[in-house]
PDB file of N, CA, C and O in Angstrom:
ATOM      1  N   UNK A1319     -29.299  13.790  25.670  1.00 34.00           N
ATOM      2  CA  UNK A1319     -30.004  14.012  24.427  1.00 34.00           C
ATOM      3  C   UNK A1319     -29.122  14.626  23.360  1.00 34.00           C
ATOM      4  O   UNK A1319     -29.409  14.410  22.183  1.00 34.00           O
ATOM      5  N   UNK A1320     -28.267  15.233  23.613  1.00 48.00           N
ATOM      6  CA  UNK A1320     -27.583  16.116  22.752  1.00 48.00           C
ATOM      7  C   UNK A1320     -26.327  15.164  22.243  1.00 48.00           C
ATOM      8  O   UNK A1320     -25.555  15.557  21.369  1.00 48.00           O
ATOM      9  N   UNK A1321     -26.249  14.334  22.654  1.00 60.00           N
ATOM     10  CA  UNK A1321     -25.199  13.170  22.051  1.00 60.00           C
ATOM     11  C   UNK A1321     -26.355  12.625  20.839  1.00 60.00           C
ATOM     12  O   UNK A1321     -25.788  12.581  19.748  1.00 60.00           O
ATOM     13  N   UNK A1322     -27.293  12.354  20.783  1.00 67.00           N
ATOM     14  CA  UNK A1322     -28.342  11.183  20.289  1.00 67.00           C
ATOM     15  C   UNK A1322     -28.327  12.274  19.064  1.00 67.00           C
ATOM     16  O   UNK A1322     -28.297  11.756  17.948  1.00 67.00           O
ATOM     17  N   UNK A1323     -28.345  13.817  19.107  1.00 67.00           N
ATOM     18  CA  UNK A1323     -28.561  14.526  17.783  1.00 67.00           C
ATOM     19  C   UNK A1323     -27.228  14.470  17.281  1.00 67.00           C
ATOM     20  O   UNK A1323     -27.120  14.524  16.056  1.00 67.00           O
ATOM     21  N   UNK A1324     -25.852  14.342  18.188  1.00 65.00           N
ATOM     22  CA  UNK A1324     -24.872  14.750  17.356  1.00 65.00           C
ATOM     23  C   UNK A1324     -24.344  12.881  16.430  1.00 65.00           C
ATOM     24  O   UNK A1324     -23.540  12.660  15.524  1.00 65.00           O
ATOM     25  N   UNK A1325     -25.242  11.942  17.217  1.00 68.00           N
ATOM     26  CA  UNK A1325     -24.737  10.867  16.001  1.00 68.00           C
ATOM     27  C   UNK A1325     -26.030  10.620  15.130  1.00 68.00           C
ATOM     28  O   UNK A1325     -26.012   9.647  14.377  1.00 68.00           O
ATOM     29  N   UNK A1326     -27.241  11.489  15.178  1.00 69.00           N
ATOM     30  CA  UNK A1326     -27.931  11.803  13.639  1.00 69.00           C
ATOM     31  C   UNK A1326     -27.467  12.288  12.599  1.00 69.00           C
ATOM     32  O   UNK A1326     -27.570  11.999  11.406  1.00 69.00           O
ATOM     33  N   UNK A1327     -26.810  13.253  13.310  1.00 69.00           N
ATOM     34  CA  UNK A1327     -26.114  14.218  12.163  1.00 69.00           C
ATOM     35  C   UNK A1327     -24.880  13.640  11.813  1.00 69.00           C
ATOM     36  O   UNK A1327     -24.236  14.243  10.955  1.00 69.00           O
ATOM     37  N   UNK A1328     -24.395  12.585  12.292  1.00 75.00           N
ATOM     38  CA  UNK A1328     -22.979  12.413  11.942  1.00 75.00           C
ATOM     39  C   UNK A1328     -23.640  11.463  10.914  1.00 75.00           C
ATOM     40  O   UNK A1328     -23.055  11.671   9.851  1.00 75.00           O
ATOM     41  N   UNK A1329     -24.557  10.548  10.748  1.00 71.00           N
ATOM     42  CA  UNK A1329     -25.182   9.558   9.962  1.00 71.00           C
ATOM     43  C   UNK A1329     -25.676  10.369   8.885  1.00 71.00           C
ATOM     44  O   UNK A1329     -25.674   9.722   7.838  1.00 71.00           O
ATOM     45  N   UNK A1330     -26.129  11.629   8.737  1.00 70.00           N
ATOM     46  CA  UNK A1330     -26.831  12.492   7.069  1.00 70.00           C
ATOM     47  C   UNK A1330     -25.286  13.036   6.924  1.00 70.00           C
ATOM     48  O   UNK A1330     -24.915  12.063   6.266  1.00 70.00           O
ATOM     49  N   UNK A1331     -24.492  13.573   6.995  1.00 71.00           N
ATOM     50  CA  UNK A1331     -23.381  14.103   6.922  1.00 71.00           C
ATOM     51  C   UNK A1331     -22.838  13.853   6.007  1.00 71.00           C
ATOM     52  O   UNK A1331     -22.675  12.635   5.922  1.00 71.00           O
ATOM     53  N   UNK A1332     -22.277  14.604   4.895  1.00 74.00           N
ATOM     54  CA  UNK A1332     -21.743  14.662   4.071  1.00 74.00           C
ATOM     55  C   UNK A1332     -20.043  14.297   4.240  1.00 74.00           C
ATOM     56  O   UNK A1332     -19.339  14.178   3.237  1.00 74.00           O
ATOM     57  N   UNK A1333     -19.557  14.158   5.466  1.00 85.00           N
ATOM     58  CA  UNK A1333     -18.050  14.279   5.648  1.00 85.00           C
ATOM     59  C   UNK A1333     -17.580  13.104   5.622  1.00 85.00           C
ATOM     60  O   UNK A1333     -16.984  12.732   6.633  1.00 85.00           O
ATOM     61  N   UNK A1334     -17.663  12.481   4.851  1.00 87.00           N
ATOM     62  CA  UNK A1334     -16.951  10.864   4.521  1.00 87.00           C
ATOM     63  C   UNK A1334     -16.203  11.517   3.978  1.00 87.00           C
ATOM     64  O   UNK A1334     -16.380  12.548   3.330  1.00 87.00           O
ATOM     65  N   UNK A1335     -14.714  10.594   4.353  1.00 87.00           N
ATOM     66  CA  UNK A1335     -13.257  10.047   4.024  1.00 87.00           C
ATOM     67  C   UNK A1335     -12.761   8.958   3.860  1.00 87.00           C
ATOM     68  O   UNK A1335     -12.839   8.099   4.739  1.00 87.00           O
ATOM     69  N   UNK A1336     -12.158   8.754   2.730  1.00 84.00           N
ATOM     70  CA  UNK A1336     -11.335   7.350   2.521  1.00 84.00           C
ATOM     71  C   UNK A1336     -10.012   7.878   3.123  1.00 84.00           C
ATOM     72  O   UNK A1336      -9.640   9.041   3.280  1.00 84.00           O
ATOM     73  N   UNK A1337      -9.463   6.828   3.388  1.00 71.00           N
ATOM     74  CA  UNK A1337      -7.870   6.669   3.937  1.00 71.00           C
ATOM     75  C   UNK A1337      -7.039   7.170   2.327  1.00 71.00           C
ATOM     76  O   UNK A1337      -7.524   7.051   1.202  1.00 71.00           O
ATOM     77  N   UNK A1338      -5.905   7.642   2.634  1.00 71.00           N
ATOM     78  CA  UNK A1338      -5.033   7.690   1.085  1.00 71.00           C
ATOM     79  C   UNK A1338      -4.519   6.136   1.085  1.00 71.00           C
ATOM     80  O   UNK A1338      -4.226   5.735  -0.041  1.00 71.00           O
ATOM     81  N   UNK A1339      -4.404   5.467   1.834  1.00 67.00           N
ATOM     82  CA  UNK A1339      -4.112   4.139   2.114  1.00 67.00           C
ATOM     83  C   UNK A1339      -4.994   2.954   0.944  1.00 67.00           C
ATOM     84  O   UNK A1339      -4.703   2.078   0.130  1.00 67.00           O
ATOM     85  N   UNK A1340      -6.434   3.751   1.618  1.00 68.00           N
ATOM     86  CA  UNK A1340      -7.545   2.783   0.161  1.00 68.00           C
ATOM     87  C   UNK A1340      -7.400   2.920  -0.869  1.00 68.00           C
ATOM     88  O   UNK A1340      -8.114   2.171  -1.535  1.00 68.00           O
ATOM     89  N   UNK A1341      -6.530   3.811  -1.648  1.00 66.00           N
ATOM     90  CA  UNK A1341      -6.538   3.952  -3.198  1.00 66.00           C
ATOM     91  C   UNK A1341      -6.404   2.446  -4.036  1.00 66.00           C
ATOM     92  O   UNK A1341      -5.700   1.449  -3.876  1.00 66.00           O
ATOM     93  N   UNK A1342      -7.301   2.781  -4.858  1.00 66.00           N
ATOM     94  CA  UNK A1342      -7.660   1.100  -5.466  1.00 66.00           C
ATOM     95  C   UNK A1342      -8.264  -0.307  -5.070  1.00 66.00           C
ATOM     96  O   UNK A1342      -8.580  -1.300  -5.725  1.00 66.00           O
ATOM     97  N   UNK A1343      -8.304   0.116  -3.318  1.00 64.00           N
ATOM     98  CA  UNK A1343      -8.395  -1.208  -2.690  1.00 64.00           C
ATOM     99  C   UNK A1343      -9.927  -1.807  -2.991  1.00 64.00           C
ATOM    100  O   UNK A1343     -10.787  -1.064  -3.464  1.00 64.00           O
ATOM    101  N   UNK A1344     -10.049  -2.437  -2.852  1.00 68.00           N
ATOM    102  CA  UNK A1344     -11.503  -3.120  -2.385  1.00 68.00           C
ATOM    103  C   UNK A1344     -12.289  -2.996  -1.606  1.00 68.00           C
ATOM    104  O   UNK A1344     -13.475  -2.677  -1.677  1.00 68.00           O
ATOM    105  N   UNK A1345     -11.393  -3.351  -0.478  1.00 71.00           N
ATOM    106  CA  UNK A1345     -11.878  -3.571   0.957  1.00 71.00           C
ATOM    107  C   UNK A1345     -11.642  -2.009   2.177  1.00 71.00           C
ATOM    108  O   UNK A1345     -10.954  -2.103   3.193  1.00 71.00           O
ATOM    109  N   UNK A1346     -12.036  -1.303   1.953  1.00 83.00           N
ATOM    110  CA  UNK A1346     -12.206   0.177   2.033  1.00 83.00           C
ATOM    111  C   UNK A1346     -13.191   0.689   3.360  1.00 83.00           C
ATOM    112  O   UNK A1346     -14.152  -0.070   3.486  1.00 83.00           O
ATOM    113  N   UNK A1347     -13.171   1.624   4.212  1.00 84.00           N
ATOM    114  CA  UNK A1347     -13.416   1.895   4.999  1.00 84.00           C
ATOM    115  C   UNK A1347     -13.774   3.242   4.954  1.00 84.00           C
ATOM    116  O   UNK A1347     -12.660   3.764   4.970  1.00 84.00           O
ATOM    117  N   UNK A1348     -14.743   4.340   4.900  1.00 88.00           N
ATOM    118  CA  UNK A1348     -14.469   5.593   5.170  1.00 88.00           C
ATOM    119  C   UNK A1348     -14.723   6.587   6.916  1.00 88.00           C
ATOM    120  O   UNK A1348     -15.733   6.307   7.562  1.00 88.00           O
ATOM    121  N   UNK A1349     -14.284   7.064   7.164  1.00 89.00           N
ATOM    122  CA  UNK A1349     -15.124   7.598   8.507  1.00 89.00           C
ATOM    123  C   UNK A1349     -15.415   8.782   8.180  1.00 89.00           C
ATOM    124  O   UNK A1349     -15.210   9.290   7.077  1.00 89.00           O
ATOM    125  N   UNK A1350     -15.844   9.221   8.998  1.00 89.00           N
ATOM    126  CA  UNK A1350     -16.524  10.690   9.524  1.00 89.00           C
ATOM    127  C   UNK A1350     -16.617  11.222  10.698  1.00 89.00           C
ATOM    128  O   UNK A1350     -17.497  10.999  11.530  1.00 89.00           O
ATOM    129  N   UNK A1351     -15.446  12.144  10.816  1.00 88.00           N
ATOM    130  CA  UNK A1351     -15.196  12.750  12.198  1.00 88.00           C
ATOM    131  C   UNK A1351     -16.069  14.008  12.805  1.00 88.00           C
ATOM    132  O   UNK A1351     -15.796  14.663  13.810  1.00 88.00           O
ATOM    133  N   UNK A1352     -17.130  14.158  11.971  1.00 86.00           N
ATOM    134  CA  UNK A1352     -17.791  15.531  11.705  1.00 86.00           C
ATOM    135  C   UNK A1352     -18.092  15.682  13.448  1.00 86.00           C
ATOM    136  O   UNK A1352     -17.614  16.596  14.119  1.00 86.00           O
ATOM    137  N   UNK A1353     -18.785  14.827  13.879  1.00 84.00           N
ATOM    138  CA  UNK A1353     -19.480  14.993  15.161  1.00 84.00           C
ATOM    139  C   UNK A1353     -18.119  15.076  16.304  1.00 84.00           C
ATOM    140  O   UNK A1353     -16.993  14.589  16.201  1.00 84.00           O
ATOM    141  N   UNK A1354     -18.730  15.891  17.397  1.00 82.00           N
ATOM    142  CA  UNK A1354     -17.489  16.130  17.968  1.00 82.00           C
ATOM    143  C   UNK A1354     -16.947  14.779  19.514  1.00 82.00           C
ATOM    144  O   UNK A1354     -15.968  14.667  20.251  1.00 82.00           O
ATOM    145  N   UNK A1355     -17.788  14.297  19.391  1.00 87.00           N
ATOM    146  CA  UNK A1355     -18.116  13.009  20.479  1.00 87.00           C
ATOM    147  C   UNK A1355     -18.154  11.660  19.507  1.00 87.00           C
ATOM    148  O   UNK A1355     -17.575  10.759  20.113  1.00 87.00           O
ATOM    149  N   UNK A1356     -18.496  11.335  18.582  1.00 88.00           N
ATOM    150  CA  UNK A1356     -18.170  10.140  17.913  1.00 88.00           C
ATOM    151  C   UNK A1356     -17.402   9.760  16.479  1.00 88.00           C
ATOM    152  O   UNK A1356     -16.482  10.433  16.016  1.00 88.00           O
ATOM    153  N   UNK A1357     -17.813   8.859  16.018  1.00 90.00           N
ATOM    154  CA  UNK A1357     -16.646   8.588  14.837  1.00 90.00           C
ATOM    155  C   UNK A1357     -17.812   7.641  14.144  1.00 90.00           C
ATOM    156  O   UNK A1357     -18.437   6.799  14.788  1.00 90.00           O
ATOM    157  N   UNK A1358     -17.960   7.834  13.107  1.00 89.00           N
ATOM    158  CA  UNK A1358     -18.962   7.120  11.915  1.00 89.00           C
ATOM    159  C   UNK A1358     -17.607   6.218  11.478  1.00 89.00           C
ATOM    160  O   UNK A1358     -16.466   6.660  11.347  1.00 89.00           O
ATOM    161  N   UNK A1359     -18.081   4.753  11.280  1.00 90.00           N
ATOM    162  CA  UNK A1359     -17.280   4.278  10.041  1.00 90.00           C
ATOM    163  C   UNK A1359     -18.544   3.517   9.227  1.00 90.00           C
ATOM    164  O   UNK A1359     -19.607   3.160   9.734  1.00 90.00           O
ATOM    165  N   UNK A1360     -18.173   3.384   7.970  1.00 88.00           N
ATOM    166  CA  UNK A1360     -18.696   2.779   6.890  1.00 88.00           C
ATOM    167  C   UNK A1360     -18.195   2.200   5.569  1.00 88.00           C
ATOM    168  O   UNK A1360     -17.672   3.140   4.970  1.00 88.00           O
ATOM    169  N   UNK A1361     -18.129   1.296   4.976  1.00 87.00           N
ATOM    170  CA  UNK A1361     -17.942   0.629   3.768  1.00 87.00           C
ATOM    171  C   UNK A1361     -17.982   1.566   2.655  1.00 87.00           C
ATOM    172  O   UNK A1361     -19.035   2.017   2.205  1.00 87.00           O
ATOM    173  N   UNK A1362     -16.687   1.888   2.165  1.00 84.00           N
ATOM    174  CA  UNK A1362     -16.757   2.555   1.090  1.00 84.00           C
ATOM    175  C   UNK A1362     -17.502   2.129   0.028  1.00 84.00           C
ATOM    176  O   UNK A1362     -18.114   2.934  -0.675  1.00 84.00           O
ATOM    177  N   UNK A1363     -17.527   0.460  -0.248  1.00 84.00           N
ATOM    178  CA  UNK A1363     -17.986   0.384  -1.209  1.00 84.00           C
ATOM    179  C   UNK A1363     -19.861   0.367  -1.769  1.00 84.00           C
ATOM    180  O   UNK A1363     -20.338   0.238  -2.896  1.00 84.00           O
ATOM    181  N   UNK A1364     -20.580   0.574  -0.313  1.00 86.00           N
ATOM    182  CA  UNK A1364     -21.685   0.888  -0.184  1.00 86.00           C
ATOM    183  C   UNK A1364     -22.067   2.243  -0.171  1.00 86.00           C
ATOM    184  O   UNK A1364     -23.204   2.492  -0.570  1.00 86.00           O
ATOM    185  N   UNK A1365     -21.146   3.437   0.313  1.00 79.00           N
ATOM    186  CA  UNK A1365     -21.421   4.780   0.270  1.00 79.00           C
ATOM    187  C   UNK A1365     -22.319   5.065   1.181  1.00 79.00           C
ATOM    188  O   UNK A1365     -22.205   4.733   2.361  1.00 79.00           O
ATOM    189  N   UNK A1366     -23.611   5.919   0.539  1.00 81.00           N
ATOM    190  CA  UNK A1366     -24.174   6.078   1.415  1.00 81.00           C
ATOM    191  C   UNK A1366     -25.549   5.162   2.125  1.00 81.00           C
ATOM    192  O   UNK A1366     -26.310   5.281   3.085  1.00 81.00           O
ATOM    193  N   UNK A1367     -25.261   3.989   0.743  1.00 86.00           N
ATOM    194  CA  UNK A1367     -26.507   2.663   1.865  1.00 86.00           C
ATOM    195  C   UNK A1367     -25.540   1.559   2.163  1.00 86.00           C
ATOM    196  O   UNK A1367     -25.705   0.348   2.011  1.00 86.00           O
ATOM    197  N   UNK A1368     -24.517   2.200   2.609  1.00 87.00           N
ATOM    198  CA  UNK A1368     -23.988   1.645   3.998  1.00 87.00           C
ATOM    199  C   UNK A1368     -24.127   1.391   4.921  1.00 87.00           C
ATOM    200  O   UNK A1368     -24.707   2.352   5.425  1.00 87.00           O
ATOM    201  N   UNK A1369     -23.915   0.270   6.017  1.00 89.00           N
ATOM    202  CA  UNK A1369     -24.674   0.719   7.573  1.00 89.00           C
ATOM    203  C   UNK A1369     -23.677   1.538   8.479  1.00 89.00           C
ATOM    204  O   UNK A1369     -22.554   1.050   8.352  1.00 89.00           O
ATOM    205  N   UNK A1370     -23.681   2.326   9.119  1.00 88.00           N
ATOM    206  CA  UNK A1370     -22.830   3.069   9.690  1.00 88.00           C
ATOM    207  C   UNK A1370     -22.367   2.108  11.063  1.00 88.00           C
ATOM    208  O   UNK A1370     -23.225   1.549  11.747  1.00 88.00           O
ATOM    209  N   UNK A1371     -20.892   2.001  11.360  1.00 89.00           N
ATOM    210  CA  UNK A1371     -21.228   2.024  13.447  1.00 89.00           C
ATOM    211  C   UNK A1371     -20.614   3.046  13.386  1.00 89.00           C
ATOM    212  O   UNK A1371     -19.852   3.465  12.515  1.00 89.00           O
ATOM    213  N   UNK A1372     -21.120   3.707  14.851  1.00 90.00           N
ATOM    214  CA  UNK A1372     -20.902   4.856  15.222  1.00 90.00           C
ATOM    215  C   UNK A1372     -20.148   4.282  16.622  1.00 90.00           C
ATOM    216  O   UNK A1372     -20.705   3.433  17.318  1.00 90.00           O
ATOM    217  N   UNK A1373     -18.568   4.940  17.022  1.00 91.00           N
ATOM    218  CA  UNK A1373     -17.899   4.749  18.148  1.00 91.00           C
ATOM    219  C   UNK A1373     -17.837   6.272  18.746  1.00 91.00           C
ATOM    220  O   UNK A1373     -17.862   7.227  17.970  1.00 91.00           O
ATOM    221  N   UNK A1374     -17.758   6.453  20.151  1.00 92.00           N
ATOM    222  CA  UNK A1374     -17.462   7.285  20.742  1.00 92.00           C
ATOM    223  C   UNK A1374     -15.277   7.522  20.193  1.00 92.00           C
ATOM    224  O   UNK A1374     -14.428   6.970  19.493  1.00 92.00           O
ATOM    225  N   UNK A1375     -15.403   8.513  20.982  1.00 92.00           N
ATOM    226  CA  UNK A1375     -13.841   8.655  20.731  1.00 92.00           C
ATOM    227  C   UNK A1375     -13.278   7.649  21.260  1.00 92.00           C
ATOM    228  O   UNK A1375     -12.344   7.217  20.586  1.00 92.00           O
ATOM    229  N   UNK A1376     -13.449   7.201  22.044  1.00 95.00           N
ATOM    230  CA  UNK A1376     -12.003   6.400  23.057  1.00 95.00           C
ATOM    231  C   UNK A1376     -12.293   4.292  22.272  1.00 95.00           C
ATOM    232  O   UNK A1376     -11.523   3.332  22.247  1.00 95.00           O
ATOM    233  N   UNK A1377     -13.633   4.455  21.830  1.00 95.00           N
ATOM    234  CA  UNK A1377     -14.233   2.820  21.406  1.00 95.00           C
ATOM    235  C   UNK A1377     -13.085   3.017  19.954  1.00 95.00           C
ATOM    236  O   UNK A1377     -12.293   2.110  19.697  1.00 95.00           O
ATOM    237  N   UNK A1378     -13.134   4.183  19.175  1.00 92.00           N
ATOM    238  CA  UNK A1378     -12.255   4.076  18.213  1.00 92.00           C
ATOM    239  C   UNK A1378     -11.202   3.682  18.170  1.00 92.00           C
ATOM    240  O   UNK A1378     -10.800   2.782  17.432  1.00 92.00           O
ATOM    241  N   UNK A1379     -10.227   4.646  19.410  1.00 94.00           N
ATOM    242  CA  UNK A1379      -9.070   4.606  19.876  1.00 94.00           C
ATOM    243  C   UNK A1379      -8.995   3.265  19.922  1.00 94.00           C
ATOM    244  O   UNK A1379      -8.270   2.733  19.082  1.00 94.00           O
ATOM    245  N   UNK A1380      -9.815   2.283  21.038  1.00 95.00           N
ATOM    246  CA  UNK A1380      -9.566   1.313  21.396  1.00 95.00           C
ATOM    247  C   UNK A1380      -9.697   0.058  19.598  1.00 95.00           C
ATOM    248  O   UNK A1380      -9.030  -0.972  19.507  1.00 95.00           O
ATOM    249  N   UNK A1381     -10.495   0.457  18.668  1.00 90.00           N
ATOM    250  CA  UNK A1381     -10.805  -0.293  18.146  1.00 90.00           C
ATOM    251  C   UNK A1381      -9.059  -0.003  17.269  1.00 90.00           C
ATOM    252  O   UNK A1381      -8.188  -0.869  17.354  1.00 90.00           O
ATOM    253  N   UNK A1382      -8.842   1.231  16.541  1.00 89.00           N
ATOM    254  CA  UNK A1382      -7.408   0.860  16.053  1.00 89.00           C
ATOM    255  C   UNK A1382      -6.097   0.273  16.463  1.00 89.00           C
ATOM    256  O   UNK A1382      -5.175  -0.327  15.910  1.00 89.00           O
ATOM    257  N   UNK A1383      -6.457   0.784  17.918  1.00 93.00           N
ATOM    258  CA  UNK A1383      -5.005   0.077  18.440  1.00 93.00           C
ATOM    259  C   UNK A1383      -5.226  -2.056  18.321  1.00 93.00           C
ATOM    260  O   UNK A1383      -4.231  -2.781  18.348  1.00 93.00           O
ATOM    261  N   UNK A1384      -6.514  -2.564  18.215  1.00 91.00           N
ATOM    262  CA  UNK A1384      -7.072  -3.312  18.188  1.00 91.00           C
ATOM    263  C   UNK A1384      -6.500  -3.834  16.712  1.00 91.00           C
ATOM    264  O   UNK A1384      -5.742  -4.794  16.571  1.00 91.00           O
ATOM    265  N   UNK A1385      -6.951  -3.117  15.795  1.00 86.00           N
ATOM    266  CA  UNK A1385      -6.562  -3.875  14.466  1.00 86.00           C
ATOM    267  C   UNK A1385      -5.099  -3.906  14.443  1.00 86.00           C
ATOM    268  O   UNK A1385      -4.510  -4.971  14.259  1.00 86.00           O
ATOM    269  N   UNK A1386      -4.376  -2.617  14.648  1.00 88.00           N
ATOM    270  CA  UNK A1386      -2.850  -2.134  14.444  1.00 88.00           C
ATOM    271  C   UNK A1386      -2.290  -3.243  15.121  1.00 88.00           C
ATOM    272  O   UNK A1386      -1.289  -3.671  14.546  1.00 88.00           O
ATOM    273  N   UNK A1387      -2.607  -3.859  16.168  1.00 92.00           N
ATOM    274  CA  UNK A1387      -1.711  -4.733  16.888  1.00 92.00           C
ATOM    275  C   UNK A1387      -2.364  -5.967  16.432  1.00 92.00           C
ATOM    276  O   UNK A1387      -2.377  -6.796  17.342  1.00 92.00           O
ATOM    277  N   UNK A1388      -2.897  -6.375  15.375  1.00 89.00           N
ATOM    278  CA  UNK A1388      -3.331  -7.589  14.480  1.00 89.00           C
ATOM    279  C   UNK A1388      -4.415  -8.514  15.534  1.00 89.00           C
ATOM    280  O   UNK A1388      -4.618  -9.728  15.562  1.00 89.00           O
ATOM    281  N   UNK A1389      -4.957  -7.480  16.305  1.00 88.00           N
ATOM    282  CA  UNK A1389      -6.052  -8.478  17.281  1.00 88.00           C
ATOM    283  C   UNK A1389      -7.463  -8.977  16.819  1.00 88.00           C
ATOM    284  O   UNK A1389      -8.296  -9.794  17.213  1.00 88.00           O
ATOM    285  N   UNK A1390      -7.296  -7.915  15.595  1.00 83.00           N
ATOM    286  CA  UNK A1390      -8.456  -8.311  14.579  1.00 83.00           C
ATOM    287  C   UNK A1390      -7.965  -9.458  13.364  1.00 83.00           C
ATOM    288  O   UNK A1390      -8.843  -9.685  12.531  1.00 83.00           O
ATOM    289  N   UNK A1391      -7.031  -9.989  13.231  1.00 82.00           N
ATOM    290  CA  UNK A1391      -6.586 -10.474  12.089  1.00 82.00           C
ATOM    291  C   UNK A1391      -7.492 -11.605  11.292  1.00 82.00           C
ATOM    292  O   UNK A1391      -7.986 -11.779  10.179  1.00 82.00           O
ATOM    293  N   UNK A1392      -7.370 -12.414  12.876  1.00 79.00           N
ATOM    294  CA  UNK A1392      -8.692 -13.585  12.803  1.00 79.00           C
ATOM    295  C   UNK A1392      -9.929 -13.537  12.528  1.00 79.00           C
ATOM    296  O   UNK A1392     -10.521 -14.535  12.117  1.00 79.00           O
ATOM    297  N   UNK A1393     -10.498 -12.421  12.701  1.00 72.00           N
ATOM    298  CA  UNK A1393     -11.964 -11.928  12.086  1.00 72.00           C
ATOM    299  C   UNK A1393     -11.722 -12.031  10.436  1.00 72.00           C
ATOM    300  O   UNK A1393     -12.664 -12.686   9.990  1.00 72.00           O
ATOM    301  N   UNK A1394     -11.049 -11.734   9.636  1.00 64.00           N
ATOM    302  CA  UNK A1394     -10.897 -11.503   8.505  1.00 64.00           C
ATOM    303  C   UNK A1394     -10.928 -13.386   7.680  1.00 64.00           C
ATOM    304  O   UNK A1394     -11.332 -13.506   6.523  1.00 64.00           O
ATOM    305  N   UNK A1395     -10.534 -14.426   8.357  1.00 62.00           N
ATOM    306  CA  UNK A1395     -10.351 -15.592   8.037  1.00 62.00           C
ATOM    307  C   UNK A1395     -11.884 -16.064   8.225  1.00 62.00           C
ATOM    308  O   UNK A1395     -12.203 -17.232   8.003  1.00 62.00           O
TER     309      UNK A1395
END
């Protein structure tokens, strides 16, 4: 149960971040590390009626090393 409150609160949370990377971009990403068990990401350019996914720590891990090594590239086409 106490996981299920800490990704409520990570979803009202004020702690969105853009990358210094997004400056100017478009296509923009922010997360939110607030919760201590998951990771919010969301569309900068929606803010806060964005839809959130919420990853545990290690789904993150797994999801950057995922893009970084261009395994996502093809999604983007």
């Amino acid at each position: 149960m106490e996981s299920d409150a800490h990704r409520a609160g990570l979803l009202s949370c004020a702690s969105w971040r853009t990358s210094s990377y997004s400056t100017g971009l478009q296509n923009c990403v922010e997360v939110n590390t607030s919760a201590s068990e998951y990771v919010g990401v969301r569309d900068s350019k929606l803010g806060a009626d964005s839809p959130v996914l919420v990853l545990d720590r290690s789904g993150m891990r797994a999801l950057l090393f995922r893009v970084k090594s261009g395994q996502c590239d093809r999604l983007a086409t």
